[in-house]
Amino acid sequence: QVQLVESGGGLVQAGGSLRLSCAASGIIFRINVMGWYRQAPGKQRELVASITSSGSTNYADSVKGRFTISRDNAKNTVYLQMNSLKPEDTAVYYCKRSNGPIDSWGQGTQVTVSS
């Protein structure tokens, strides 16, 4: 049974930092592409950042230079370090794993940035 469990969300002031974690189980973690997505109220879910099995990364333009995605294959965990947070970063953040056509989502963690 595949499980992705996000943690690390919370309330932070603008300019602050948070680190999200997503712990995976039930999969061969190292071969999966891992991604962080977010969904703000009334908006579509959007890709924030992704990291391939070889460590190549991709970022949304809106977070480049502020967010960093990383993975620890020994711990089956992917991270999202978020710095210089802005109120527009407020959303539910979801972890996703992809292995070819097969993907799974976590339950999400709320990030709220106050101005």
mmCIF file of N, CA and C in Angstrom:
data_model
loop_
_atom_site.group_PDB
_atom_site.id
_atom_site.type_symbol
_atom_site.label_atom_id
_atom_site.label_comp_id
_atom_site.label_asym_id
_atom_site.label_seq_id
_atom_site.Cartn_x
_atom_site.Cartn_y
_atom_site.Cartn_z
ATOM 1 N N GLN A 1 0.846 -1.187 0.000
ATOM 2 C CA GLN A 1 0.000 0.000 0.000
ATOM 3 C C GLN A 1 0.888 1.247 0.000
ATOM 4 N N VAL A 2 0.654 2.102 -0.984
ATOM 5 C CA VAL A 2 1.448 3.311 -1.108
ATOM 6 C C VAL A 2 0.952 4.366 -0.124
ATOM 7 N N GLN A 3 1.889 4.967 0.587
ATOM 8 C CA GLN A 3 1.543 6.070 1.483
ATOM 9 C C GLN A 3 2.558 7.198 1.297
ATOM 10 N N LEU A 4 2.027 8.401 1.176
ATOM 11 C CA LEU A 4 2.849 9.613 1.163
ATOM 12 C C LEU A 4 2.315 10.505 2.273
ATOM 13 N N VAL A 5 3.169 10.826 3.226
ATOM 14 C CA VAL A 5 2.734 11.592 4.382
ATOM 15 C C VAL A 5 3.540 12.880 4.464
ATOM 16 N N GLU A 6 2.822 13.999 4.262
ATOM 17 C CA GLU A 6 3.472 15.312 4.314
ATOM 18 C C GLU A 6 3.477 15.850 5.741
ATOM 19 N N SER A 7 4.471 16.651 6.043
ATOM 20 C CA SER A 7 4.537 17.329 7.334
ATOM 21 C C SER A 7 5.344 18.611 7.168
ATOM 22 N N GLY A 8 5.258 19.479 8.176
ATOM 23 C CA GLY A 8 6.072 20.689 8.177
ATOM 24 C C GLY A 8 5.333 21.972 7.824
ATOM 25 N N GLY A 9 4.067 21.856 7.472
ATOM 26 C CA GLY A 9 3.305 23.055 7.175
ATOM 27 C C GLY A 9 2.996 23.846 8.435
ATOM 28 N N GLY A 10 2.437 25.033 8.238
ATOM 29 C CA GLY A 10 2.087 25.860 9.380
ATOM 30 C C GLY A 10 1.875 27.309 8.982
ATOM 31 N N LEU A 11 1.845 28.150 9.989
ATOM 32 C CA LEU A 11 1.645 29.587 9.814
ATOM 33 C C LEU A 11 2.980 30.292 9.996
ATOM 34 N N VAL A 12 3.331 31.147 9.040
ATOM 35 C CA VAL A 12 4.595 31.865 9.105
ATOM 36 C C VAL A 12 4.382 33.273 8.560
ATOM 37 N N GLN A 13 5.174 34.203 9.044
ATOM 38 C CA GLN A 13 5.089 35.572 8.539
ATOM 39 C C GLN A 13 5.813 35.696 7.201
ATOM 40 N N ALA A 14 5.404 36.668 6.423
ATOM 41 C CA ALA A 14 6.071 36.927 5.153
ATOM 42 C C ALA A 14 7.566 37.145 5.389
ATOM 43 N N GLY A 15 8.367 36.556 4.519
ATOM 44 C CA GLY A 15 9.810 36.613 4.669
ATOM 45 C C GLY A 15 10.390 35.438 5.431
ATOM 46 N N GLY A 16 9.533 34.661 6.054
ATOM 47 C CA GLY A 16 9.992 33.530 6.843
ATOM 48 C C GLY A 16 10.246 32.284 6.010
ATOM 49 N N SER A 17 10.561 31.194 6.702
ATOM 50 C CA SER A 17 10.918 29.944 6.056
ATOM 51 C C SER A 17 10.157 28.776 6.673
ATOM 52 N N LEU A 18 9.955 27.759 5.865
ATOM 53 C CA LEU A 18 9.406 26.481 6.313
ATOM 54 C C LEU A 18 10.080 25.381 5.513
ATOM 55 N N ARG A 19 10.174 24.202 6.109
ATOM 56 C CA ARG A 19 10.640 23.028 5.369
ATOM 57 C C ARG A 19 9.575 21.951 5.433
ATOM 58 N N LEU A 20 9.095 21.577 4.275
ATOM 59 C CA LEU A 20 8.123 20.491 4.171
ATOM 60 C C LEU A 20 8.849 19.176 3.951
ATOM 61 N N SER A 21 8.276 18.119 4.497
ATOM 62 C CA SER A 21 8.798 16.766 4.300
ATOM 63 C C SER A 21 7.681 15.874 3.797
ATOM 64 N N CYS A 22 8.050 14.902 3.000
ATOM 65 C CA CYS A 22 7.095 13.904 2.515
ATOM 66 C C CYS A 22 7.764 12.543 2.636
ATOM 67 N N ALA A 23 7.247 11.743 3.553
ATOM 68 C CA ALA A 23 7.788 10.403 3.779
ATOM 69 C C ALA A 23 6.963 9.387 2.998
ATOM 70 N N ALA A 24 7.650 8.582 2.204
ATOM 71 C CA ALA A 24 6.977 7.608 1.349
ATOM 72 C C ALA A 24 7.181 6.194 1.858
ATOM 73 N N SER A 25 6.180 5.367 1.660
ATOM 74 C CA SER A 25 6.284 3.944 1.968
ATOM 75 C C SER A 25 5.485 3.170 0.935
ATOM 76 N N GLY A 26 5.827 1.894 0.788
ATOM 77 C CA GLY A 26 5.104 1.049 -0.154
ATOM 78 C C GLY A 26 5.549 1.192 -1.593
ATOM 79 N N ILE A 27 6.637 1.925 -1.819
ATOM 80 C CA ILE A 27 7.157 2.090 -3.176
ATOM 81 C C ILE A 27 8.676 1.934 -3.162
ATOM 82 N N ILE A 28 9.238 1.710 -4.349
ATOM 83 C CA ILE A 28 10.694 1.767 -4.488
ATOM 84 C C ILE A 28 11.024 3.233 -4.723
ATOM 85 N N PHE A 29 11.270 3.930 -3.636
ATOM 86 C CA PHE A 29 11.331 5.386 -3.651
ATOM 87 C C PHE A 29 12.327 5.917 -4.674
ATOM 88 N N ARG A 30 13.506 5.294 -4.743
ATOM 89 C CA ARG A 30 14.604 5.891 -5.509
ATOM 90 C C ARG A 30 14.318 5.969 -7.015
ATOM 91 N N ILE A 31 13.364 5.187 -7.507
ATOM 92 C CA ILE A 31 13.098 5.206 -8.950
ATOM 93 C C ILE A 31 11.963 6.152 -9.329
ATOM 94 N N ASN A 32 11.337 6.748 -8.332
ATOM 95 C CA ASN A 32 10.200 7.616 -8.602
ATOM 96 C C ASN A 32 10.611 9.074 -8.783
ATOM 97 N N VAL A 33 9.912 9.750 -9.681
ATOM 98 C CA VAL A 33 9.977 11.206 -9.725
ATOM 99 C C VAL A 33 9.096 11.713 -8.593
ATOM 100 N N MET A 34 9.623 12.638 -7.820
ATOM 101 C CA MET A 34 8.870 13.191 -6.699
ATOM 102 C C MET A 34 8.590 14.658 -6.965
ATOM 103 N N GLY A 35 7.394 15.086 -6.598
ATOM 104 C CA GLY A 35 7.026 16.473 -6.852
ATOM 105 C C GLY A 35 6.246 17.072 -5.708
ATOM 106 N N TRP A 36 6.326 18.380 -5.621
ATOM 107 C CA TRP A 36 5.487 19.155 -4.712
ATOM 108 C C TRP A 36 4.553 20.021 -5.560
ATOM 109 N N TYR A 37 3.284 19.966 -5.214
ATOM 110 C CA TYR A 37 2.260 20.766 -5.862
ATOM 111 C C TYR A 37 1.561 21.588 -4.792
ATOM 112 N N ARG A 38 0.837 22.603 -5.222
ATOM 113 C CA ARG A 38 0.055 23.384 -4.262
ATOM 114 C C ARG A 38 -1.260 23.804 -4.887
ATOM 115 N N GLN A 39 -2.229 24.005 -4.007
ATOM 116 C CA GLN A 39 -3.541 24.456 -4.446
ATOM 117 C C GLN A 39 -4.056 25.497 -3.481
ATOM 118 N N ALA A 40 -4.239 26.701 -3.993
ATOM 119 C CA ALA A 40 -4.796 27.791 -3.204
ATOM 120 C C ALA A 40 -6.310 27.800 -3.387
ATOM 121 N N PRO A 41 -7.043 28.386 -2.452
ATOM 122 C CA PRO A 41 -8.505 28.420 -2.567
ATOM 123 C C PRO A 41 -8.947 29.050 -3.884
ATOM 124 N N GLY A 42 -9.829 28.356 -4.591
ATOM 125 C CA GLY A 42 -10.370 28.872 -5.836
ATOM 126 C C GLY A 42 -9.451 28.755 -7.027
ATOM 127 N N LYS A 43 -8.298 28.117 -6.838
ATOM 128 C CA LYS A 43 -7.339 27.989 -7.930
ATOM 129 C C LYS A 43 -7.068 26.523 -8.231
ATOM 130 N N GLN A 44 -6.507 26.288 -9.407
ATOM 131 C CA GLN A 44 -6.140 24.925 -9.786
ATOM 132 C C GLN A 44 -4.847 24.514 -9.091
ATOM 133 N N ARG A 45 -4.704 23.214 -8.917
ATOM 134 C CA ARG A 45 -3.463 22.693 -8.363
ATOM 135 C C ARG A 45 -2.340 22.936 -9.374
ATOM 136 N N GLU A 46 -1.194 23.360 -8.867
ATOM 137 C CA GLU A 46 -0.078 23.674 -9.750
ATOM 138 C C GLU A 46 1.210 23.046 -9.243
ATOM 139 N N LEU A 47 2.096 22.744 -10.197
ATOM 140 C CA LEU A 47 3.394 22.205 -9.849
ATOM 141 C C LEU A 47 4.256 23.296 -9.216
ATOM 142 N N VAL A 48 4.886 22.957 -8.099
ATOM 143 C CA VAL A 48 5.826 23.864 -7.452
ATOM 144 C C VAL A 48 7.261 23.480 -7.813
ATOM 145 N N ALA A 49 7.571 22.192 -7.629
ATOM 146 C CA ALA A 49 8.921 21.713 -7.904
ATOM 147 C C ALA A 49 8.892 20.199 -8.052
ATOM 148 N N SER A 50 9.842 19.680 -8.821
ATOM 149 C CA SER A 50 9.951 18.238 -8.965
ATOM 150 C C SER A 50 11.418 17.848 -8.998
ATOM 151 N N ILE A 51 11.668 16.563 -8.687
ATOM 152 C CA ILE A 51 13.028 16.049 -8.697
ATOM 153 C C ILE A 51 12.995 14.622 -9.228
ATOM 154 N N THR A 52 13.862 14.338 -10.175
ATOM 155 C CA THR A 52 13.879 13.014 -10.792
ATOM 156 C C THR A 52 14.699 12.040 -9.952
ATOM 157 N N SER A 53 14.707 10.793 -10.399
ATOM 158 C CA SER A 53 15.476 9.770 -9.693
ATOM 159 C C SER A 53 16.977 10.083 -9.722
ATOM 160 N N SER A 54 17.434 10.797 -10.737
ATOM 161 C CA SER A 54 18.855 11.149 -10.844
ATOM 162 C C SER A 54 19.179 12.483 -10.184
ATOM 163 N N GLY A 55 18.158 13.147 -9.647
ATOM 164 C CA GLY A 55 18.398 14.394 -8.924
ATOM 165 C C GLY A 55 18.191 15.666 -9.723
ATOM 166 N N SER A 56 17.744 15.554 -10.956
ATOM 167 C CA SER A 56 17.456 16.761 -11.733
ATOM 168 C C SER A 56 16.206 17.438 -11.189
ATOM 169 N N THR A 57 16.250 18.743 -11.123
ATOM 170 C CA THR A 57 15.149 19.486 -10.515
ATOM 171 C C THR A 57 14.489 20.434 -11.512
ATOM 172 N N ASN A 58 13.250 20.761 -11.195
ATOM 173 C CA ASN A 58 12.466 21.686 -12.012
ATOM 174 C C ASN A 58 11.610 22.515 -11.067
ATOM 175 N N TYR A 59 11.509 23.829 -11.350
ATOM 176 C CA TYR A 59 10.768 24.720 -10.466
ATOM 177 C C TYR A 59 9.792 25.586 -11.252
ATOM 178 N N ALA A 60 8.688 25.910 -10.614
ATOM 179 C CA ALA A 60 7.799 26.927 -11.158
ATOM 180 C C ALA A 60 8.530 28.263 -11.111
ATOM 181 N N ASP A 61 8.264 29.104 -12.095
ATOM 182 C CA ASP A 61 8.939 30.403 -12.146
ATOM 183 C C ASP A 61 8.704 31.210 -10.869
ATOM 184 N N SER A 62 7.529 31.053 -10.285
ATOM 185 C CA SER A 62 7.153 31.860 -9.127
ATOM 186 C C SER A 62 7.953 31.531 -7.870
ATOM 187 N N VAL A 63 8.636 30.375 -7.864
ATOM 188 C CA VAL A 63 9.379 29.981 -6.660
ATOM 189 C C VAL A 63 10.876 29.854 -6.894
ATOM 190 N N LYS A 64 11.315 30.030 -8.128
ATOM 191 C CA LYS A 64 12.744 29.907 -8.430
ATOM 192 C C LYS A 64 13.552 30.888 -7.585
ATOM 193 N N GLY A 65 14.630 30.373 -7.013
ATOM 194 C CA GLY A 65 15.487 31.206 -6.173
ATOM 195 C C GLY A 65 15.043 31.291 -4.734
ATOM 196 N N ARG A 66 13.824 30.815 -4.441
ATOM 197 C CA ARG A 66 13.319 30.858 -3.060
ATOM 198 C C ARG A 66 13.106 29.460 -2.477
ATOM 199 N N PHE A 67 12.689 28.525 -3.311
ATOM 200 C CA PHE A 67 12.394 27.166 -2.858
ATOM 201 C C PHE A 67 13.454 26.206 -3.377
ATOM 202 N N THR A 68 13.719 25.158 -2.597
ATOM 203 C CA THR A 68 14.660 24.119 -3.007
ATOM 204 C C THR A 68 14.065 22.752 -2.701
ATOM 205 N N ILE A 69 13.998 21.902 -3.714
ATOM 206 C CA ILE A 69 13.531 20.534 -3.524
ATOM 207 C C ILE A 69 14.752 19.625 -3.421
ATOM 208 N N SER A 70 14.658 18.639 -2.541
ATOM 209 C CA SER A 70 15.741 17.668 -2.398
ATOM 210 C C SER A 70 15.143 16.328 -1.974
ATOM 211 N N ARG A 71 15.937 15.280 -2.087
ATOM 212 C CA ARG A 71 15.457 13.963 -1.701
ATOM 213 C C ARG A 71 16.553 13.212 -0.978
ATOM 214 N N ASP A 72 16.122 12.338 -0.065
ATOM 215 C CA ASP A 72 17.021 11.443 0.651
ATOM 216 C C ASP A 72 16.514 10.033 0.419
ATOM 217 N N ASN A 73 17.143 9.336 -0.511
ATOM 218 C CA ASN A 73 16.656 8.001 -0.863
ATOM 219 C C ASN A 73 16.818 7.000 0.277
ATOM 220 N N ALA A 74 17.770 7.236 1.144
ATOM 221 C CA ALA A 74 17.957 6.331 2.287
ATOM 222 C C ALA A 74 16.800 6.449 3.279
ATOM 223 N N LYS A 75 16.178 7.618 3.308
ATOM 224 C CA LYS A 75 15.056 7.850 4.238
ATOM 225 C C LYS A 75 13.702 7.848 3.534
ATOM 226 N N ASN A 76 13.707 7.574 2.219
ATOM 227 C CA ASN A 76 12.456 7.581 1.450
ATOM 228 C C ASN A 76 11.682 8.885 1.651
ATOM 229 N N THR A 77 12.387 9.987 1.635
ATOM 230 C CA THR A 77 11.782 11.275 1.954
ATOM 231 C C THR A 77 12.203 12.337 0.941
ATOM 232 N N VAL A 78 11.243 13.170 0.578
ATOM 233 C CA VAL A 78 11.516 14.331 -0.263
ATOM 234 C C VAL A 78 11.194 15.579 0.556
ATOM 235 N N TYR A 79 11.989 16.621 0.335
ATOM 236 C CA TYR A 79 11.856 17.850 1.108
ATOM 237 C C TYR A 79 11.589 19.039 0.185
ATOM 238 N N LEU A 80 10.959 20.052 0.758
ATOM 239 C CA LEU A 80 10.826 21.329 0.070
ATOM 240 C C LEU A 80 11.205 22.424 1.067
ATOM 241 N N GLN A 81 12.362 23.012 0.872
ATOM 242 C CA GLN A 81 12.797 24.143 1.694
ATOM 243 C C GLN A 81 12.241 25.406 1.062
ATOM 244 N N MET A 82 11.474 26.138 1.842
ATOM 245 C CA MET A 82 10.817 27.339 1.337
ATOM 246 C C MET A 82 11.319 28.548 2.106
ATOM 247 N N ASN A 83 11.994 29.444 1.410
ATOM 248 C CA ASN A 83 12.519 30.660 2.016
ATOM 249 C C ASN A 83 11.845 31.881 1.414
ATOM 250 N N SER A 84 11.998 33.004 2.087
ATOM 251 C CA SER A 84 11.425 34.270 1.599
ATOM 252 C C SER A 84 9.959 34.095 1.212
ATOM 253 N N LEU A 85 9.214 33.487 2.090
ATOM 254 C CA LEU A 85 7.808 33.187 1.798
ATOM 255 C C LEU A 85 6.984 34.453 1.631
ATOM 256 N N LYS A 86 6.006 34.363 0.736
ATOM 257 C CA LYS A 86 5.120 35.480 0.420
ATOM 258 C C LYS A 86 3.677 35.066 0.699
ATOM 259 N N PRO A 87 2.798 36.016 0.950
ATOM 260 C CA PRO A 87 1.388 35.665 1.170
ATOM 261 C C PRO A 87 0.805 34.845 0.019
ATOM 262 N N GLU A 88 1.263 35.087 -1.181
ATOM 263 C CA GLU A 88 0.738 34.331 -2.335
ATOM 264 C C GLU A 88 1.225 32.884 -2.369
ATOM 265 N N ASP A 89 2.109 32.505 -1.468
ATOM 266 C CA ASP A 89 2.514 31.104 -1.342
ATOM 267 C C ASP A 89 1.524 30.307 -0.488
ATOM 268 N N THR A 90 0.561 30.991 0.103
ATOM 269 C CA THR A 90 -0.439 30.326 0.931
ATOM 270 C C THR A 90 -1.230 29.324 0.103
ATOM 271 N N ALA A 91 -1.258 28.081 0.561
ATOM 272 C CA ALA A 91 -1.932 27.005 -0.172
ATOM 273 C C ALA A 91 -1.816 25.715 0.628
ATOM 274 N N VAL A 92 -2.533 24.708 0.159
ATOM 275 C CA VAL A 92 -2.287 23.354 0.626
ATOM 276 C C VAL A 92 -1.221 22.760 -0.292
ATOM 277 N N TYR A 93 -0.185 22.224 0.301
ATOM 278 C CA TYR A 93 0.935 21.660 -0.456
ATOM 279 C C TYR A 93 0.827 20.132 -0.444
ATOM 280 N N TYR A 94 0.921 19.560 -1.639
ATOM 281 C CA TYR A 94 0.778 18.124 -1.814
ATOM 282 C C TYR A 94 2.066 17.526 -2.363
ATOM 283 N N CYS A 95 2.347 16.332 -1.912
ATOM 284 C CA CYS A 95 3.465 15.545 -2.422
ATOM 285 C C CYS A 95 2.892 14.543 -3.435
ATOM 286 N N LYS A 96 3.628 14.326 -4.496
ATOM 287 C CA LYS A 96 3.212 13.371 -5.521
ATOM 288 C C LYS A 96 4.401 12.539 -5.944
ATOM 289 N N ARG A 97 4.157 11.269 -6.173
ATOM 290 C CA ARG A 97 5.189 10.412 -6.733
ATOM 291 C C ARG A 97 4.725 9.916 -8.083
ATOM 292 N N SER A 98 5.643 9.759 -8.993
ATOM 293 C CA SER A 98 5.316 9.276 -10.328
ATOM 294 C C SER A 98 6.331 8.238 -10.756
ATOM 295 N N ASN A 99 5.813 7.128 -11.290
ATOM 296 C CA ASN A 99 6.649 6.074 -11.848
ATOM 297 C C ASN A 99 6.011 5.681 -13.167
ATOM 298 N N GLY A 100 6.444 6.311 -14.243
ATOM 299 C CA GLY A 100 5.774 6.128 -15.519
ATOM 300 C C GLY A 100 4.351 6.655 -15.421
ATOM 301 N N PRO A 101 3.357 5.825 -15.828
ATOM 302 C CA PRO A 101 1.962 6.283 -15.803
ATOM 303 C C PRO A 101 1.294 6.178 -14.434
ATOM 304 N N ILE A 102 2.035 5.671 -13.462
ATOM 305 C CA ILE A 102 1.451 5.435 -12.135
ATOM 306 C C ILE A 102 1.859 6.571 -11.200
ATOM 307 N N ASP A 103 0.871 7.163 -10.562
ATOM 308 C CA ASP A 103 1.199 8.192 -9.586
ATOM 309 C C ASP A 103 0.304 8.089 -8.358
ATOM 310 N N SER A 104 0.763 8.710 -7.284
ATOM 311 C CA SER A 104 0.041 8.725 -6.016
ATOM 312 C C SER A 104 0.242 10.076 -5.365
ATOM 313 N N TRP A 105 -0.741 10.466 -4.569
ATOM 314 C CA TRP A 105 -0.715 11.763 -3.895
ATOM 315 C C TRP A 105 -0.780 11.593 -2.387
ATOM 316 N N GLY A 106 -0.179 12.556 -1.700
ATOM 317 C CA GLY A 106 -0.360 12.641 -0.269
ATOM 318 C C GLY A 106 -1.621 13.403 0.063
ATOM 319 N N GLN A 107 -1.887 13.543 1.352
ATOM 320 C CA GLN A 107 -3.105 14.209 1.820
ATOM 321 C C GLN A 107 -2.977 15.726 1.845
ATOM 322 N N GLY A 108 -1.762 16.209 1.840
ATOM 323 C CA GLY A 108 -1.552 17.647 1.825
ATOM 324 C C GLY A 108 -1.257 18.226 3.192
ATOM 325 N N THR A 109 -0.550 19.360 3.187
ATOM 326 C CA THR A 109 -0.256 20.087 4.413
ATOM 327 C C THR A 109 -0.460 21.579 4.145
ATOM 328 N N GLN A 110 -1.115 22.247 5.077
ATOM 329 C CA GLN A 110 -1.464 23.656 4.881
ATOM 330 C C GLN A 110 -0.270 24.554 5.193
ATOM 331 N N VAL A 111 -0.015 25.476 4.283
ATOM 332 C CA VAL A 111 0.974 26.528 4.499
ATOM 333 C C VAL A 111 0.250 27.861 4.406
ATOM 334 N N THR A 112 0.366 28.657 5.456
ATOM 335 C CA THR A 112 -0.263 29.968 5.482
ATOM 336 C C THR A 112 0.795 31.021 5.772
ATOM 337 N N VAL A 113 0.891 32.004 4.886
ATOM 338 C CA VAL A 113 1.880 33.070 5.036
ATOM 339 C C VAL A 113 1.128 34.375 5.296
ATOM 340 N N SER A 114 1.365 34.963 6.446
ATOM 341 C CA SER A 114 0.682 36.204 6.805
ATOM 342 C C SER A 114 1.526 37.406 6.392
ATOM 343 N N SER A 115 0.830 38.473 6.037
ATOM 344 C CA SER A 115 1.528 39.689 5.579
ATOM 345 C C SER A 115 1.836 40.620 6.738
#
